[in-house]
């Protein structure tokens, strides 16, 4: 069977997954392209980010050839779909690599994330809230193992929030208040959907949630709570402890946290504050962390 390659051109990271025809992983890599840096809230991709994207996609094409990937599916999300020069970047990447990129809507992104999470863990018959915090957008999906009941993509991703509110380090209390007020104004549709569907469980998809799970795992120095490798249970008490520690620290201090990685260290503060807001506002406790997200959802749909 043919080898398949999925590339997720995210606002913060570009993710590559190569699998065989049965869905078994052959190669997996993520690179911090920071496509939205310095331009996400201006609706542009800067020249520096543009160059990083071209270099990374050229490298990914080489890896796809090395691993005999017969089919490459590349998906671009918030940074590209909202940038004035996003389509030009798509054209230039095709000219350099021959890779045709599909720019998807926020709702398409939410559906693919749901497919990825559903492949990672069993959603059951109860209603869940799935959250995926990207650099440009945040996807919120309410549903169970059978179906999506409601979903929406919000253009309030971590890079956007970082640029707007994380103006000094550690983040000052007045900026936390301003951020919470902003989230209250932006997330009304989610709050209304929660009242209607009453999700009982919060599921965090990849990215920031992976880092939080890694920090918790290292702190405990033990096995993954008996979970499968694609799921990690982060208790309410453990999450609060980790989150409070992250929010009060400077960048250098955050880098010293075992399990923290450079790719997350800047935007993890506003990401935690977003999670805090949702947990408190919707009265959700423990977090089920899914290591699968958009690219696994794309792979699932290909298979």
Coordinates of C-alpha atoms in Angstrom, one line a residue:
X1 CA 0.0 0.0 0.0
X2 CA 1.1 3.6 -0.6
X3 CA 2.7 5.8 2.1
X4 CA 0.7 8.9 2.9
X5 CA 2.0 12.3 4.0
X6 CA 0.0 14.9 5.9
X7 CA 1.4 18.5 6.4
X8 CA -0.4 20.9 8.8
X9 CA 0.7 24.5 8.1
X10 CA -0.2 26.0 11.5
X11 CA 0.2 29.5 12.6
X12 CA 2.9 28.6 15.1
X13 CA 4.2 25.2 14.0
X14 CA 4.3 23.2 10.7
X15 CA 3.6 19.5 11.5
X16 CA 4.4 16.6 9.2
X17 CA 3.1 13.0 9.5
X18 CA 4.0 10.2 7.2
X19 CA 2.2 6.9 7.6
X20 CA 1.8 3.6 5.7
X21 CA -1.4 2.6 4.1
X22 CA -2.6 1.0 7.3
X23 CA -2.2 4.3 9.2
X24 CA 1.0 3.2 11.1
X25 CA 3.4 6.1 11.6
X26 CA 6.7 6.1 9.8
X27 CA 7.9 9.7 10.4
X28 CA 6.6 12.6 12.5
X29 CA 8.2 16.1 12.9
X30 CA 7.1 19.6 13.9
X31 CA 9.0 22.8 13.2
X32 CA 8.4 26.2 14.8
X33 CA 7.9 28.3 11.7
X34 CA 6.1 31.1 13.6
X35 CA 4.1 32.0 10.5
X36 CA 2.0 34.5 12.5
X37 CA 4.9 36.2 14.3
X38 CA 4.7 40.1 14.0
X39 CA 1.9 39.9 11.4
X40 CA -1.0 37.8 12.6
X41 CA -3.0 40.8 13.9
X42 CA -2.1 42.9 10.9
X43 CA -3.4 40.3 8.4
X44 CA 0.0 39.7 6.8
X45 CA 2.7 37.1 6.8
X46 CA 6.0 39.0 7.3
X47 CA 9.0 38.5 4.9
X48 CA 10.9 36.6 7.6
X49 CA 8.0 34.2 8.3
X50 CA 7.4 33.8 4.6
X51 CA 11.0 32.7 4.1
X52 CA 10.8 30.3 7.1
X53 CA 7.7 28.7 5.5
X54 CA 9.4 28.2 2.1
X55 CA 12.5 26.6 3.7
X56 CA 10.4 24.3 6.0
X57 CA 8.1 23.1 3.1
X58 CA 11.2 22.4 0.9
X59 CA 12.7 20.3 3.8
X60 CA 9.3 18.5 4.3
X61 CA 9.2 17.7 0.5
X62 CA 12.7 16.2 0.8
X63 CA 11.5 14.1 3.8
X64 CA 8.4 13.0 1.9
X65 CA 10.5 11.8 -1.0
X66 CA 13.0 10.0 1.4
X67 CA 10.1 8.1 3.0
X68 CA 8.4 7.2 -0.3
X69 CA 5.3 9.2 0.3
X70 CA 3.1 8.7 -2.8
X71 CA 0.5 11.2 -1.7
X72 CA 1.0 14.5 0.1
X73 CA -2.0 16.4 1.6
X74 CA -1.1 19.8 2.9
X75 CA -3.6 21.9 4.9
X76 CA -3.2 25.6 5.8
X77 CA -5.2 27.2 8.6
X78 CA -5.7 30.6 10.3
X79 CA -2.5 32.5 9.4
X80 CA -2.8 31.7 5.7
X81 CA -6.5 32.0 5.3
X82 CA -6.5 35.5 7.0
X83 CA -3.4 37.0 5.5
X84 CA -3.5 39.3 2.5
X85 CA -0.5 37.5 1.1
X86 CA -1.6 34.0 2.1
X87 CA -2.6 32.9 -1.4
X88 CA 0.7 34.2 -2.7
X89 CA 2.5 32.0 -0.2
X90 CA 0.5 29.0 -1.3
X91 CA 1.5 29.7 -4.9
X92 CA 5.2 30.2 -4.1
X93 CA 5.3 27.0 -2.0
X94 CA 3.8 25.1 -5.0
X95 CA 6.4 26.7 -7.3
X96 CA 9.3 25.6 -5.0
X97 CA 8.1 22.2 -4.0
X98 CA 5.2 21.0 -6.2
X99 CA 3.1 20.6 -3.0
X100 CA -0.5 21.9 -3.5
X101 CA -1.8 23.4 -0.3
X102 CA -5.5 23.5 0.6
X103 CA -6.6 26.4 2.7
X104 CA -9.4 25.3 4.9
X105 CA -12.2 27.2 6.8
X106 CA -12.4 27.3 10.5
X107 CA -15.3 24.8 10.5
X108 CA -13.4 22.4 8.3
X109 CA -10.6 22.7 10.7
X110 CA -12.9 21.9 13.6
X111 CA -14.3 18.8 11.9
X112 CA -10.8 17.4 11.1
X113 CA -9.7 18.0 14.8
X114 CA -12.8 16.1 15.9
X115 CA -11.9 13.2 13.6
X116 CA -8.4 13.2 15.0
X117 CA -9.5 13.3 18.7
X118 CA -12.0 10.6 18.0
X119 CA -9.3 8.4 16.7
X120 CA -7.2 9.0 19.8
X121 CA -9.7 8.3 22.5
X122 CA -13.3 7.1 23.0
X123 CA -15.6 10.0 23.4
X124 CA -18.5 7.9 24.7
X125 CA -22.2 8.9 24.7
X126 CA -21.8 11.9 27.1
X127 CA -21.3 15.4 25.7
X128 CA -17.7 16.6 25.5
X129 CA -16.1 20.0 24.8
X130 CA -13.0 19.6 22.6
X131 CA -10.7 22.6 22.5
X132 CA -7.7 23.0 20.1
X133 CA -5.6 26.1 20.8
X134 CA -3.7 27.1 17.7
X135 CA -1.6 30.2 17.1
X136 CA -4.2 31.9 15.0
X137 CA -7.5 30.3 15.9
X138 CA -9.2 28.3 18.6
X139 CA -11.5 25.5 17.6
X140 CA -14.3 24.5 19.9
X141 CA -16.3 21.3 19.3
X142 CA -19.2 20.0 21.3
X143 CA -20.1 16.4 20.6
X144 CA -19.9 12.7 21.5
X145 CA -18.5 9.6 19.7
X146 CA -21.3 9.6 17.3
X147 CA -21.5 13.2 16.1
X148 CA -20.6 16.8 16.4
X149 CA -23.5 18.7 18.0
X150 CA -22.0 22.2 17.6
X151 CA -18.6 23.7 16.5
X152 CA -17.1 27.0 15.9
X153 CA -13.7 28.5 15.1
X154 CA -12.7 31.6 17.0
X155 CA -9.9 33.9 15.7
X156 CA -8.4 34.3 19.1
X157 CA -5.4 32.0 18.9
X158 CA -2.4 32.1 21.2
X159 CA -0.2 34.2 18.9
X160 CA -3.0 36.8 18.6
X161 CA -3.6 36.8 22.4
X162 CA 0.1 37.0 23.1
X163 CA 0.6 40.1 20.9
X164 CA -2.5 41.8 22.4
X165 CA -2.0 41.0 26.1
X166 CA 1.4 39.5 27.0
X167 CA 3.1 42.9 26.9
X168 CA 5.6 42.2 29.6
X169 CA 7.0 39.2 31.4
X170 CA 5.7 37.9 33.8
X171 CA 2.3 38.9 32.5
X172 CA 0.9 41.7 34.8
X173 CA -2.4 41.2 36.7
X174 CA -4.1 44.1 34.8
X175 CA -3.4 42.3 31.5
X176 CA -4.9 39.1 32.8
X177 CA -8.1 41.0 33.7
X178 CA -8.1 42.6 30.2
X179 CA -7.6 39.2 28.6
X180 CA -10.5 37.7 30.6
X181 CA -12.8 40.6 29.6
X182 CA -11.8 40.1 26.0
X183 CA -12.5 36.4 26.1
X184 CA -15.9 37.1 27.7
X185 CA -16.8 39.3 24.8
X186 CA -15.5 36.8 22.1
X187 CA -16.7 33.5 23.4
X188 CA -20.4 34.2 23.8
X189 CA -21.3 31.5 21.2
X190 CA -19.4 28.9 23.2
X191 CA -21.0 29.9 26.4
X192 CA -24.5 29.7 24.8
X193 CA -23.7 26.3 23.3
X194 CA -22.5 25.1 26.7
X195 CA -25.8 26.1 28.3
X196 CA -27.7 24.3 25.5
X197 CA -25.6 21.0 25.3
X198 CA -24.1 20.9 28.8
X199 CA -20.7 19.3 28.1
X200 CA -19.4 17.4 31.1
X201 CA -15.8 16.8 30.1
X202 CA -13.1 19.0 28.6
X203 CA -10.8 17.5 26.0
X204 CA -7.7 19.3 25.0
X205 CA -6.2 18.6 21.6
X206 CA -2.4 18.4 21.1
X207 CA -0.2 21.6 21.2
X208 CA -0.3 23.4 24.6
X209 CA -2.2 20.4 26.2
X210 CA 0.6 18.0 25.2
X211 CA 3.1 20.3 26.9
X212 CA 1.0 20.5 30.1
X213 CA 0.7 16.7 30.1
X214 CA 4.4 16.3 29.7
X215 CA 5.1 18.6 32.6
X216 CA 2.6 16.7 34.8
X217 CA 4.1 13.3 33.7
X218 CA 7.7 14.5 34.5
X219 CA 6.6 15.9 37.9
X220 CA 5.1 12.5 38.8
X221 CA 7.9 10.5 37.3
X222 CA 5.6 7.7 36.6
X223 CA 3.6 5.9 33.9
X224 CA 0.9 7.7 31.9
X225 CA -1.9 7.1 34.5
X226 CA -2.7 3.8 32.9
X227 CA -3.9 5.6 29.8
X228 CA -3.1 4.7 26.2
X229 CA -0.3 6.7 24.6
X230 CA -2.8 8.8 22.7
X231 CA -4.6 10.0 25.8
X232 CA -3.4 11.6 29.1
X233 CA -5.7 12.4 32.1
X234 CA -4.7 15.7 33.6
X235 CA -6.6 16.2 36.9
X236 CA -8.1 19.5 37.9
X237 CA -5.8 19.8 40.9
X238 CA -2.7 19.0 38.8
X239 CA -3.7 21.4 36.0
X240 CA -4.3 24.3 38.4
X241 CA -0.9 23.8 40.1
X242 CA 0.9 23.7 36.7
X243 CA -1.0 26.6 35.3
X244 CA -0.5 28.9 38.3
X245 CA 3.3 28.1 38.2
X246 CA 3.4 29.0 34.5
X247 CA 1.5 32.2 34.7
X248 CA 3.5 33.8 37.5
X249 CA 6.9 33.1 35.9
X250 CA 9.1 35.0 33.5
X251 CA 10.2 33.5 30.2
X252 CA 13.5 32.3 31.5
X253 CA 11.8 30.8 34.6
X254 CA 9.3 29.0 32.4
X255 CA 12.0 27.5 30.3
X256 CA 13.4 26.0 33.5
X257 CA 10.2 24.0 34.1
X258 CA 10.9 20.3 33.3
X259 CA 8.9 19.4 30.2
X260 CA 8.6 23.0 28.9
X261 CA 9.8 23.3 25.3
X262 CA 11.1 26.5 23.5
X263 CA 8.3 26.2 20.9
X264 CA 5.7 26.7 23.6
X265 CA 7.4 28.9 26.2
X266 CA 6.1 32.3 24.9
X267 CA 2.5 31.5 24.2
X268 CA 1.8 29.0 26.9
X269 CA 0.9 31.8 29.4
X270 CA -2.1 33.1 27.4
X271 CA -3.0 29.6 26.4
X272 CA -3.3 28.6 30.1
X273 CA -5.3 31.8 30.8
X274 CA -7.7 30.8 28.0
X275 CA -8.0 27.3 29.5
X276 CA -8.6 28.8 32.9
X277 CA -11.4 31.0 31.6
X278 CA -13.2 28.1 29.8
X279 CA -12.8 25.8 32.8
X280 CA -14.2 28.4 35.2
X281 CA -16.9 29.8 32.9
X282 CA -18.2 26.4 31.9
X283 CA -17.6 24.7 35.2
X284 CA -15.4 21.9 33.8
X285 CA -12.8 20.0 35.9
X286 CA -10.4 17.3 34.7
X287 CA -8.9 17.5 31.3
X288 CA -8.5 14.6 28.9
X289 CA -5.5 15.3 26.7
X290 CA -5.6 14.0 23.1
X291 CA -2.2 13.7 21.4
X292 CA -4.0 13.5 18.1
X293 CA -5.3 16.7 16.4
X294 CA -5.8 18.0 12.9
X295 CA -3.2 16.1 11.0
X296 CA -4.4 12.8 12.4
X297 CA -7.9 13.8 11.4
X298 CA -6.7 14.4 7.8
X299 CA -5.0 11.0 7.9
X300 CA -8.1 9.4 9.1
X301 CA -10.2 10.9 6.3
X302 CA -7.6 9.8 3.8
X303 CA -7.7 6.2 5.0

